[in-house]
């Protein structure tokens, strides 16, 4: 990944560019051929690794968000259980006390 304001540099080092302009993202250029061939085992492995990395990053972000929410509840004086699994259900019970779930 390269982030630059110099398009001549980006053109020299990248075959594909994602450009953010005025709040919209557009893609220019071509995807490398190694990633286009669905029968290529190396390309498939690269795609799977990219998907796994993106999933792991998303999971880590969600865990961080949940920790922040838990800390916020603690700062507001709410009783927060120390287990990491049950606190979300506790939160749902507080939000919807009539459901009993």
JSON list of C-alpha atoms in Angstrom, two decimals:
[
{"chain": "A", "resi": 1, "resn": "UNK", "atom": "CA", "xyz": [0.00, 0.00, 0.00]},
{"chain": "A", "resi": 2, "resn": "UNK", "atom": "CA", "xyz": [1.28, 3.41, -0.92]},
{"chain": "A", "resi": 3, "resn": "UNK", "atom": "CA", "xyz": [-0.22, 6.70, 0.18]},
{"chain": "A", "resi": 4, "resn": "UNK", "atom": "CA", "xyz": [1.06, 9.68, -1.77]},
{"chain": "A", "resi": 5, "resn": "UNK", "atom": "CA", "xyz": [0.03, 12.99, -3.26]},
{"chain": "A", "resi": 6, "resn": "UNK", "atom": "CA", "xyz": [2.52, 12.55, -6.11]},
{"chain": "A", "resi": 7, "resn": "UNK", "atom": "CA", "xyz": [0.74, 10.71, -8.91]},
{"chain": "A", "resi": 8, "resn": "UNK", "atom": "CA", "xyz": [3.91, 10.25, -11.00]},
{"chain": "A", "resi": 9, "resn": "UNK", "atom": "CA", "xyz": [5.45, 8.27, -8.12]},
{"chain": "A", "resi": 10, "resn": "UNK", "atom": "CA", "xyz": [2.29, 6.20, -7.66]},
{"chain": "A", "resi": 11, "resn": "UNK", "atom": "CA", "xyz": [2.13, 5.49, -11.42]},
{"chain": "A", "resi": 12, "resn": "UNK", "atom": "CA", "xyz": [5.73, 4.22, -11.31]},
{"chain": "A", "resi": 13, "resn": "UNK", "atom": "CA", "xyz": [5.23, 1.78, -8.42]},
{"chain": "A", "resi": 14, "resn": "UNK", "atom": "CA", "xyz": [1.56, 0.71, -8.61]},
{"chain": "A", "resi": 15, "resn": "UNK", "atom": "CA", "xyz": [-0.50, -1.03, -11.25]},
{"chain": "A", "resi": 16, "resn": "UNK", "atom": "CA", "xyz": [-3.75, -0.37, -9.42]},
{"chain": "A", "resi": 17, "resn": "UNK", "atom": "CA", "xyz": [-4.74, 2.84, -7.65]},
{"chain": "A", "resi": 18, "resn": "UNK", "atom": "CA", "xyz": [-7.60, 3.60, -5.28]},
{"chain": "A", "resi": 19, "resn": "UNK", "atom": "CA", "xyz": [-8.17, 7.32, -5.30]},
{"chain": "A", "resi": 20, "resn": "UNK", "atom": "CA", "xyz": [-10.18, 9.21, -2.68]},
{"chain": "A", "resi": 21, "resn": "UNK", "atom": "CA", "xyz": [-11.47, 12.47, -4.05]},
{"chain": "A", "resi": 22, "resn": "UNK", "atom": "CA", "xyz": [-14.26, 14.68, -2.71]},
{"chain": "A", "resi": 23, "resn": "UNK", "atom": "CA", "xyz": [-15.50, 11.92, -0.42]},
{"chain": "A", "resi": 24, "resn": "UNK", "atom": "CA", "xyz": [-15.69, 9.21, -3.10]},
{"chain": "A", "resi": 25, "resn": "UNK", "atom": "CA", "xyz": [-13.36, 6.33, -3.74]},
{"chain": "A", "resi": 26, "resn": "UNK", "atom": "CA", "xyz": [-12.57, 5.18, -7.26]},
{"chain": "A", "resi": 27, "resn": "UNK", "atom": "CA", "xyz": [-10.32, 2.44, -8.57]},
{"chain": "A", "resi": 28, "resn": "UNK", "atom": "CA", "xyz": [-7.98, 2.89, -11.53]},
{"chain": "A", "resi": 29, "resn": "UNK", "atom": "CA", "xyz": [-5.63, 0.47, -13.18]},
{"chain": "A", "resi": 30, "resn": "UNK", "atom": "CA", "xyz": [-5.57, -3.29, -13.42]},
{"chain": "A", "resi": 31, "resn": "UNK", "atom": "CA", "xyz": [-5.50, -6.03, -10.83]},
{"chain": "A", "resi": 32, "resn": "UNK", "atom": "CA", "xyz": [-2.23, -8.02, -11.18]},
{"chain": "A", "resi": 33, "resn": "UNK", "atom": "CA", "xyz": [-2.73, -11.11, -13.33]},
{"chain": "A", "resi": 34, "resn": "UNK", "atom": "CA", "xyz": [-1.61, -13.41, -10.49]},
{"chain": "A", "resi": 35, "resn": "UNK", "atom": "CA", "xyz": [-4.73, -12.47, -8.57]},
{"chain": "A", "resi": 36, "resn": "UNK", "atom": "CA", "xyz": [-7.13, -12.79, -11.53]},
{"chain": "A", "resi": 37, "resn": "UNK", "atom": "CA", "xyz": [-6.69, -16.47, -12.46]},
{"chain": "A", "resi": 38, "resn": "UNK", "atom": "CA", "xyz": [-9.14, -18.41, -10.24]},
{"chain": "A", "resi": 39, "resn": "UNK", "atom": "CA", "xyz": [-7.39, -21.72, -11.03]},
{"chain": "A", "resi": 40, "resn": "UNK", "atom": "CA", "xyz": [-3.98, -20.55, -9.79]},
{"chain": "A", "resi": 41, "resn": "UNK", "atom": "CA", "xyz": [-3.25, -22.14, -6.41]},
{"chain": "A", "resi": 42, "resn": "UNK", "atom": "CA", "xyz": [-0.85, -19.39, -5.36]},
{"chain": "A", "resi": 43, "resn": "UNK", "atom": "CA", "xyz": [-3.41, -16.70, -6.21]},
{"chain": "A", "resi": 44, "resn": "UNK", "atom": "CA", "xyz": [-6.09, -18.63, -4.33]},
{"chain": "A", "resi": 45, "resn": "UNK", "atom": "CA", "xyz": [-3.82, -18.87, -1.29]},
{"chain": "A", "resi": 46, "resn": "UNK", "atom": "CA", "xyz": [-3.10, -15.14, -1.52]},
{"chain": "A", "resi": 47, "resn": "UNK", "atom": "CA", "xyz": [-6.82, -14.35, -1.68]},
{"chain": "A", "resi": 48, "resn": "UNK", "atom": "CA", "xyz": [-7.55, -16.63, 1.28]},
{"chain": "A", "resi": 49, "resn": "UNK", "atom": "CA", "xyz": [-4.74, -15.02, 3.29]},
{"chain": "A", "resi": 50, "resn": "UNK", "atom": "CA", "xyz": [-6.10, -11.56, 2.46]},
{"chain": "A", "resi": 51, "resn": "UNK", "atom": "CA", "xyz": [-9.62, -12.58, 3.51]},
{"chain": "A", "resi": 52, "resn": "UNK", "atom": "CA", "xyz": [-8.30, -14.13, 6.74]},
{"chain": "A", "resi": 53, "resn": "UNK", "atom": "CA", "xyz": [-6.27, -11.01, 7.54]},
{"chain": "A", "resi": 54, "resn": "UNK", "atom": "CA", "xyz": [-9.27, -8.76, 6.89]},
{"chain": "A", "resi": 55, "resn": "UNK", "atom": "CA", "xyz": [-11.46, -10.96, 9.08]},
{"chain": "A", "resi": 56, "resn": "UNK", "atom": "CA", "xyz": [-8.89, -10.96, 11.88]},
{"chain": "A", "resi": 57, "resn": "UNK", "atom": "CA", "xyz": [-8.60, -7.17, 11.68]},
{"chain": "A", "resi": 58, "resn": "UNK", "atom": "CA", "xyz": [-12.38, -6.81, 11.79]},
{"chain": "A", "resi": 59, "resn": "UNK", "atom": "CA", "xyz": [-12.60, -9.15, 14.80]},
{"chain": "A", "resi": 60, "resn": "UNK", "atom": "CA", "xyz": [-9.85, -7.26, 16.62]},
{"chain": "A", "resi": 61, "resn": "UNK", "atom": "CA", "xyz": [-11.60, -3.95, 15.92]},
{"chain": "A", "resi": 62, "resn": "UNK", "atom": "CA", "xyz": [-14.89, -5.34, 17.26]},
{"chain": "A", "resi": 63, "resn": "UNK", "atom": "CA", "xyz": [-13.20, -6.67, 20.42]},
{"chain": "A", "resi": 64, "resn": "UNK", "atom": "CA", "xyz": [-11.60, -3.26, 20.97]},
{"chain": "A", "resi": 65, "resn": "UNK", "atom": "CA", "xyz": [-14.97, -1.55, 20.52]},
{"chain": "A", "resi": 66, "resn": "UNK", "atom": "CA", "xyz": [-16.59, -3.90, 22.99]},
{"chain": "A", "resi": 67, "resn": "UNK", "atom": "CA", "xyz": [-13.81, -3.30, 25.54]},
{"chain": "A", "resi": 68, "resn": "UNK", "atom": "CA", "xyz": [-14.34, 0.45, 25.16]},
{"chain": "A", "resi": 69, "resn": "UNK", "atom": "CA", "xyz": [-18.08, 0.07, 25.73]},
{"chain": "A", "resi": 70, "resn": "UNK", "atom": "CA", "xyz": [-17.44, -2.04, 28.81]},
{"chain": "A", "resi": 71, "resn": "UNK", "atom": "CA", "xyz": [-15.00, 0.53, 30.18]},
{"chain": "A", "resi": 72, "resn": "UNK", "atom": "CA", "xyz": [-17.49, 3.32, 29.51]},
{"chain": "A", "resi": 73, "resn": "UNK", "atom": "CA", "xyz": [-20.18, 1.43, 31.43]},
{"chain": "A", "resi": 74, "resn": "UNK", "atom": "CA", "xyz": [-17.73, 0.95, 34.28]},
{"chain": "A", "resi": 75, "resn": "UNK", "atom": "CA", "xyz": [-16.91, 4.69, 34.30]},
{"chain": "A", "resi": 76, "resn": "UNK", "atom": "CA", "xyz": [-20.62, 5.52, 34.41]},
{"chain": "A", "resi": 77, "resn": "UNK", "atom": "CA", "xyz": [-20.85, 3.53, 37.61]},
{"chain": "A", "resi": 78, "resn": "UNK", "atom": "CA", "xyz": [-22.62, 0.49, 36.22]},
{"chain": "A", "resi": 79, "resn": "UNK", "atom": "CA", "xyz": [-21.78, -2.91, 37.58]},
{"chain": "A", "resi": 80, "resn": "UNK", "atom": "CA", "xyz": [-19.83, -4.76, 34.92]},
{"chain": "A", "resi": 81, "resn": "UNK", "atom": "CA", "xyz": [-19.03, -8.46, 35.13]},
{"chain": "A", "resi": 82, "resn": "UNK", "atom": "CA", "xyz": [-15.43, -9.47, 34.61]},
{"chain": "A", "resi": 83, "resn": "UNK", "atom": "CA", "xyz": [-16.21, -12.29, 32.20]},
{"chain": "A", "resi": 84, "resn": "UNK", "atom": "CA", "xyz": [-15.74, -11.34, 28.58]},
{"chain": "A", "resi": 85, "resn": "UNK", "atom": "CA", "xyz": [-18.51, -13.60, 27.28]},
{"chain": "A", "resi": 86, "resn": "UNK", "atom": "CA", "xyz": [-21.55, -12.60, 29.31]},
{"chain": "A", "resi": 87, "resn": "UNK", "atom": "CA", "xyz": [-21.35, -8.84, 29.38]},
{"chain": "A", "resi": 88, "resn": "UNK", "atom": "CA", "xyz": [-23.01, -8.43, 25.97]},
{"chain": "A", "resi": 89, "resn": "UNK", "atom": "CA", "xyz": [-26.03, -10.39, 27.16]},
{"chain": "A", "resi": 90, "resn": "UNK", "atom": "CA", "xyz": [-26.10, -8.20, 30.28]},
{"chain": "A", "resi": 91, "resn": "UNK", "atom": "CA", "xyz": [-26.11, -5.14, 28.05]},
{"chain": "A", "resi": 92, "resn": "UNK", "atom": "CA", "xyz": [-29.01, -6.52, 26.00]},
{"chain": "A", "resi": 93, "resn": "UNK", "atom": "CA", "xyz": [-30.96, -7.17, 29.21]},
{"chain": "A", "resi": 94, "resn": "UNK", "atom": "CA", "xyz": [-30.42, -3.55, 30.28]},
{"chain": "A", "resi": 95, "resn": "UNK", "atom": "CA", "xyz": [-31.54, -2.24, 26.91]},
{"chain": "A", "resi": 96, "resn": "UNK", "atom": "CA", "xyz": [-34.60, -4.52, 26.68]},
{"chain": "A", "resi": 97, "resn": "UNK", "atom": "CA", "xyz": [-35.55, -5.37, 30.29]},
{"chain": "A", "resi": 98, "resn": "UNK", "atom": "CA", "xyz": [-39.05, -6.54, 29.29]},
{"chain": "A", "resi": 99, "resn": "UNK", "atom": "CA", "xyz": [-37.84, -9.34, 27.02]},
{"chain": "A", "resi": 100, "resn": "UNK", "atom": "CA", "xyz": [-36.16, -11.23, 29.84]},
{"chain": "A", "resi": 101, "resn": "UNK", "atom": "CA", "xyz": [-33.43, -12.52, 27.54]}
]
